Amino acid sequence: MNSPISKIIVDGRDFYVKRDDLIDPYLAGNKYRKLYTLLKTPSNELKTIISYGGTQSNAMLAISAMCQKKGWEFIYYTKTLSIAMQQEKSGNFYHATRLGMKHIEIENEYYRDFIASLRLNLDKETFIIDQGGAVEEARLGLKVLADEIRESSLDVKSLATPSGTGTTALFLALCLPEYKVYTTPCVGDTEYLKCQMRALCELPSNLIILEPNRKYHFAKPYKEFLEIWQKLLAAKVEFDLIYAPSMWMTLLEHTKEDVLYVHSGGVSGNESMLERYKQKGFI
Ligand SMILES: *Cc1c(COP(=O)(O)O)cnc(C)c1O
């Protein structure tokens, strides 16, 4: 079933939002699109999924939800955790664990080598998903999203979605050459994002990278992020607090035309981010 499209008003402007956040409580947004090929893989073809990375990761939660649905074992490697993190009763790590994720900590000094060694002894029934899920397999799921956008026949020629690795924005731009696709780097700067994207393929001319006005560190609380997030919430859509704020800020500043914002999910991480905003005294 196609995810719905909502119309919202932000700063007096009309925007459309492709509601990929509504696909599933845990397996939603671009992580759902990126895992699409695996989701369509018959359950008996795999036994175990391995991944690694941060403990707040939206990808980790989505993979855990997928493995629960498919009956696959999910092993997730991270660096060592703080006691506070292990005891958290909310947020992505807590939910991923509840969905059956097996978590293994690797001592920080061995982490890099350990991750590099994961591929050495793989059997056919084990699949590794690299951090961020920047895999060629993501292309099919994003093509399905692109088809849904085309089928909606909205009178809009510009799309927007925020970037981490840039996989989502890049594949979307490739699948929809008749649209402009705006994105903004949320991890590192524009040069770093371009570099990540070029590792996948050459950048199409309809992909437009909007640079934020100042440098933001990934996943840190910022007052202006909270403000735009609250403004969007008042417009009746909850976005994530890590990627969406910069995308919306750059969109409002640098574009004038009607835009369809592709909701990239991540709302499940807001609980623990809001906690950090409170600790900082922003709320
Ligand atoms: C993972 C994620 C992104 C970044 O997606 P990329 O394909 O890595 O660019 C953006 N928004 C949210 C909410 C995410 O979870």
Coordinates of C-alpha atoms and ligand atoms in Angstrom, one line a residue:
M1 CA 0.0 0.0 0.0
N2 CA 1.3 3.5 -0.9
S3 CA 2.0 5.8 2.1
P4 CA -0.3 8.8 2.1
I5 CA 0.5 12.4 1.3
S6 CA -0.4 15.2 3.8
K7 CA -0.6 18.9 3.1
I8 CA 0.7 21.2 5.8
I9 CA 1.3 24.9 6.1
V10 CA 4.6 26.1 7.4
D11 CA 5.4 29.9 7.7
G12 CA 2.4 30.6 5.5
R13 CA 3.6 28.3 2.8
D14 CA 2.0 25.1 1.5
F15 CA 4.0 21.9 1.7
Y16 CA 3.2 18.3 0.9
V17 CA 4.6 15.5 3.0
K18 CA 5.0 11.9 1.8
R19 CA 4.1 10.1 5.0
D20 CA 6.7 7.3 5.0
D21 CA 6.7 7.7 8.8
L22 CA 3.2 6.0 8.9
I23 CA 4.4 2.8 7.3
D24 CA 5.1 1.0 10.7
P25 CA 6.0 2.2 14.2
Y26 CA 9.5 0.8 14.0
L27 CA 10.2 -0.1 10.4
A28 CA 9.4 3.2 8.6
G29 CA 10.8 6.1 6.7
N30 CA 13.8 5.7 4.4
K31 CA 15.0 2.7 6.5
Y32 CA 11.9 0.8 5.3
R33 CA 12.7 1.8 1.7
K34 CA 16.3 0.8 2.1
L35 CA 15.5 -2.5 3.6
Y36 CA 12.9 -3.3 1.0
T37 CA 14.9 -5.8 -1.0
L38 CA 15.7 -7.8 2.2
L39 CA 12.0 -7.6 3.3
K40 CA 11.0 -9.2 0.0
T41 CA 13.6 -11.9 0.5
P42 CA 12.0 -15.2 1.4
S43 CA 12.5 -15.8 5.1
N44 CA 14.1 -19.3 4.6
E45 CA 16.9 -17.8 2.5
L46 CA 18.6 -16.2 5.5
K47 CA 19.1 -17.0 9.2
T48 CA 21.1 -14.1 10.5
I49 CA 21.5 -10.4 9.9
I50 CA 24.6 -8.7 11.2
S51 CA 25.0 -4.9 11.5
Y52 CA 27.0 -2.5 13.6
G53 CA 27.2 1.2 14.5
G54 CA 25.7 3.6 17.0
T55 CA 23.2 2.8 19.7
Q56 CA 20.7 5.6 18.8
S57 CA 20.6 4.5 15.2
N58 CA 17.3 4.5 13.4
A59 CA 18.7 1.8 11.0
M60 CA 19.4 -0.5 14.0
L61 CA 15.7 -0.3 15.1
A62 CA 14.4 -0.8 11.6
I63 CA 16.6 -3.8 11.1
S64 CA 15.5 -5.3 14.4
A65 CA 11.8 -4.8 13.5
M66 CA 12.5 -6.4 10.1
C67 CA 14.2 -9.4 11.7
Q68 CA 11.4 -9.9 14.1
K69 CA 8.9 -10.0 11.2
K70 CA 11.1 -12.4 9.2
G71 CA 12.1 -14.7 12.0
W72 CA 15.8 -13.9 11.5
E73 CA 18.4 -13.5 14.2
F74 CA 19.8 -10.0 14.5
I75 CA 23.3 -9.4 15.9
Y76 CA 24.3 -5.8 16.4
Y77 CA 27.9 -4.8 17.3
T78 CA 28.7 -1.5 19.0
K79 CA 31.5 0.1 20.9
T80 CA 31.2 -0.3 24.7
L81 CA 28.1 1.3 26.2
S82 CA 27.7 3.6 29.2
I83 CA 25.7 2.2 32.1
A84 CA 23.1 4.9 31.6
M85 CA 22.5 3.7 28.0
Q86 CA 22.1 0.1 29.1
Q87 CA 19.5 1.0 31.6
E88 CA 17.4 3.3 29.3
K89 CA 13.8 2.5 29.1
S90 CA 13.0 4.5 26.0
G91 CA 14.6 5.2 22.7
N92 CA 15.8 3.2 19.7
F93 CA 18.2 0.9 21.6
Y94 CA 15.6 -0.1 24.2
H95 CA 13.0 -0.8 21.5
A96 CA 15.4 -2.7 19.3
T97 CA 16.4 -4.9 22.2
R98 CA 12.8 -5.6 23.0
L99 CA 12.3 -6.7 19.4
G100 CA 14.9 -9.4 19.8
M101 CA 18.2 -7.7 18.9
K102 CA 21.3 -9.4 20.2
H103 CA 23.7 -6.7 21.2
I104 CA 27.4 -7.3 21.4
E105 CA 29.9 -4.7 22.7
I106 CA 33.4 -4.6 21.2
E107 CA 36.1 -2.8 23.1
N108 CA 36.8 0.5 21.5
E109 CA 40.4 -0.2 20.6
Y110 CA 39.5 -3.4 18.7
Y111 CA 36.3 -2.1 17.1
R112 CA 37.7 -1.1 13.7
D113 CA 39.6 -4.3 13.1
F114 CA 36.7 -6.4 14.4
I115 CA 34.2 -4.8 12.0
A116 CA 36.6 -5.2 9.1
S117 CA 36.9 -8.9 10.0
L118 CA 33.1 -9.6 10.0
R119 CA 33.0 -10.4 6.3
L120 CA 35.8 -13.0 6.4
N121 CA 33.9 -16.0 7.6
L122 CA 30.4 -15.4 6.2
D123 CA 28.1 -18.3 5.3
K124 CA 25.3 -18.0 2.7
E125 CA 22.6 -17.6 5.3
T126 CA 24.2 -14.6 7.0
F127 CA 23.9 -11.1 5.6
I128 CA 25.8 -8.0 6.7
I129 CA 24.2 -4.6 6.6
D130 CA 26.9 -1.9 6.6
Q131 CA 26.4 1.2 8.8
G132 CA 23.8 3.5 7.4
G133 CA 22.7 0.8 5.0
A134 CA 24.3 2.5 2.1
V135 CA 23.9 -0.5 -0.1
E136 CA 23.1 -1.0 -3.8
E137 CA 20.1 -3.1 -2.6
A138 CA 18.5 0.2 -1.4
R139 CA 17.9 1.2 -5.0
L140 CA 14.9 -1.0 -5.5
G141 CA 13.0 0.2 -2.5
L142 CA 13.7 3.8 -3.5
K143 CA 12.4 3.0 -7.0
V144 CA 9.2 1.8 -5.4
L145 CA 9.0 5.1 -3.5
A146 CA 9.7 7.0 -6.8
D147 CA 6.8 5.2 -8.5
E148 CA 4.5 6.1 -5.7
I149 CA 5.4 9.7 -6.0
R150 CA 4.8 9.7 -9.7
E151 CA 1.5 7.9 -9.3
S152 CA 0.3 10.5 -6.9
S153 CA 0.1 13.0 -9.8
L154 CA 0.7 15.9 -7.5
D155 CA 1.3 19.2 -9.3
V156 CA 4.8 19.5 -7.6
K157 CA 8.1 19.3 -9.3
S158 CA 10.4 19.6 -6.3
L159 CA 11.2 17.0 -3.6
A160 CA 13.2 17.3 -0.4
T161 CA 14.7 14.7 2.0
P162 CA 17.6 15.1 4.5
S163 CA 20.9 13.2 4.0
G164 CA 23.1 11.1 6.2
T165 CA 25.0 8.9 3.8
G166 CA 23.0 10.5 0.9
T167 CA 21.8 7.1 -0.4
T168 CA 18.1 8.1 -0.2
A169 CA 18.4 11.5 -1.9
L170 CA 20.8 10.2 -4.5
F171 CA 18.6 7.2 -5.6
L172 CA 15.5 9.3 -5.5
A173 CA 17.1 11.9 -7.8
L174 CA 18.2 9.1 -10.2
C175 CA 14.8 7.5 -10.2
L176 CA 12.9 10.8 -10.7
P177 CA 14.9 12.9 -13.2
E178 CA 11.9 15.0 -14.0
Y179 CA 11.9 16.3 -10.4
K180 CA 14.4 18.5 -8.5
V181 CA 15.6 16.7 -5.4
Y182 CA 16.8 19.0 -2.6
T183 CA 18.8 17.6 0.3
T184 CA 21.1 18.9 3.0
P185 CA 24.1 17.2 4.8
C186 CA 23.3 16.3 8.4
V187 CA 26.6 14.4 8.9
G188 CA 29.6 16.5 7.9
D189 CA 29.6 19.2 5.2
T190 CA 28.6 19.3 1.5
E191 CA 31.9 18.1 0.3
Y192 CA 31.8 15.1 2.6
L193 CA 28.3 14.3 1.5
K194 CA 29.2 14.5 -2.2
C195 CA 32.1 12.2 -1.6
Q196 CA 29.9 9.6 0.0
M197 CA 27.4 9.9 -2.8
R198 CA 30.1 9.6 -5.5
A199 CA 31.1 6.3 -4.0
L200 CA 27.7 5.0 -5.1
C201 CA 27.5 6.7 -8.5
E202 CA 27.9 10.0 -10.4
L203 CA 25.7 12.9 -9.1
P204 CA 22.8 13.7 -11.4
S205 CA 22.1 17.4 -12.2
N206 CA 18.6 17.4 -10.6
L207 CA 20.1 16.7 -7.2
I208 CA 20.6 20.0 -5.3
I209 CA 22.5 20.1 -2.1
L210 CA 21.5 23.0 0.2
E211 CA 24.1 24.1 2.6
P212 CA 23.0 25.0 6.2
N213 CA 23.9 28.5 7.4
R214 CA 26.1 27.2 10.1
K215 CA 27.9 24.0 11.0
Y216 CA 25.8 21.6 13.1
H217 CA 27.3 18.5 14.8
F218 CA 25.4 15.4 14.1
A219 CA 22.8 14.4 16.7
K220 CA 23.5 17.3 19.0
P221 CA 20.6 19.4 20.5
Y222 CA 20.2 22.9 19.0
K223 CA 17.7 25.5 20.1
E224 CA 16.7 26.3 16.5
F225 CA 16.2 22.6 15.7
L226 CA 13.7 22.3 18.6
E227 CA 11.9 25.5 17.4
I228 CA 11.4 24.3 13.8
W229 CA 10.5 20.9 15.1
Q230 CA 7.8 22.4 17.4
K231 CA 6.5 24.5 14.5
L232 CA 6.2 21.4 12.3
L233 CA 4.5 19.6 15.2
A234 CA 2.0 22.5 15.4
A235 CA 1.3 21.9 11.7
K236 CA 0.3 18.4 12.7
V237 CA 3.3 16.2 11.5
E238 CA 5.9 14.9 13.9
F239 CA 9.4 14.8 12.3
D240 CA 12.7 13.4 13.7
L241 CA 14.8 15.8 15.7
I242 CA 18.1 14.9 14.1
Y243 CA 17.8 15.1 10.3
A244 CA 14.6 17.0 9.6
P245 CA 15.2 20.3 11.3
S246 CA 18.2 21.3 9.0
M247 CA 16.3 20.2 5.9
W248 CA 13.3 22.3 6.8
M249 CA 15.5 25.3 7.7
T250 CA 17.3 25.2 4.4
L251 CA 14.1 24.6 2.5
L252 CA 12.3 27.6 4.0
E253 CA 15.3 29.8 3.4
H254 CA 16.4 28.7 -0.1
T255 CA 13.3 27.6 -2.0
K256 CA 10.1 29.3 -3.0
E257 CA 8.2 26.7 -5.1
D258 CA 5.8 24.0 -3.9
V259 CA 7.8 21.1 -2.4
L260 CA 6.9 17.5 -1.5
Y261 CA 9.0 16.6 1.6
V262 CA 9.7 12.9 1.8
H263 CA 9.4 12.1 5.5
S264 CA 12.4 10.0 6.3
G265 CA 11.1 8.5 9.6
G266 CA 13.1 8.4 12.7
V267 CA 10.3 9.6 15.0
S268 CA 11.0 6.7 17.4
G269 CA 14.3 8.4 18.4
N270 CA 12.6 11.6 19.6
E271 CA 11.8 10.3 23.1
S272 CA 15.5 10.1 23.9
M273 CA 16.4 13.3 22.0
L274 CA 13.8 15.3 23.9
E275 CA 15.3 13.9 27.1
R276 CA 18.6 15.5 26.0
Y277 CA 16.9 18.8 25.2
K278 CA 15.5 18.8 28.7
Q279 CA 19.0 18.1 30.2
K280 CA 20.4 21.0 28.3
G281 CA 17.6 23.2 29.7
F282 CA 16.1 24.0 26.2
I283 CA 12.7 22.6 27.4
Ligands
LIG1 C1 18.9 7.4 8.1 C2 18.1 8.6 8.1 C3 18.4 9.6 7.2 C4 19.6 9.6 6.2 O1 19.4 8.7 5.1 P1 20.6 8.5 4.1 O2 20.0 7.6 3.1 O3 21.7 7.8 4.8 O4 21.0 9.8 3.6 C5 17.6 10.7 7.1 N1 16.6 10.9 8.0 C6 16.3 9.9 8.9 C7 15.2 10.2 9.9 C8 17.1 8.8 9.0 O5 16.8 7.9 10.0

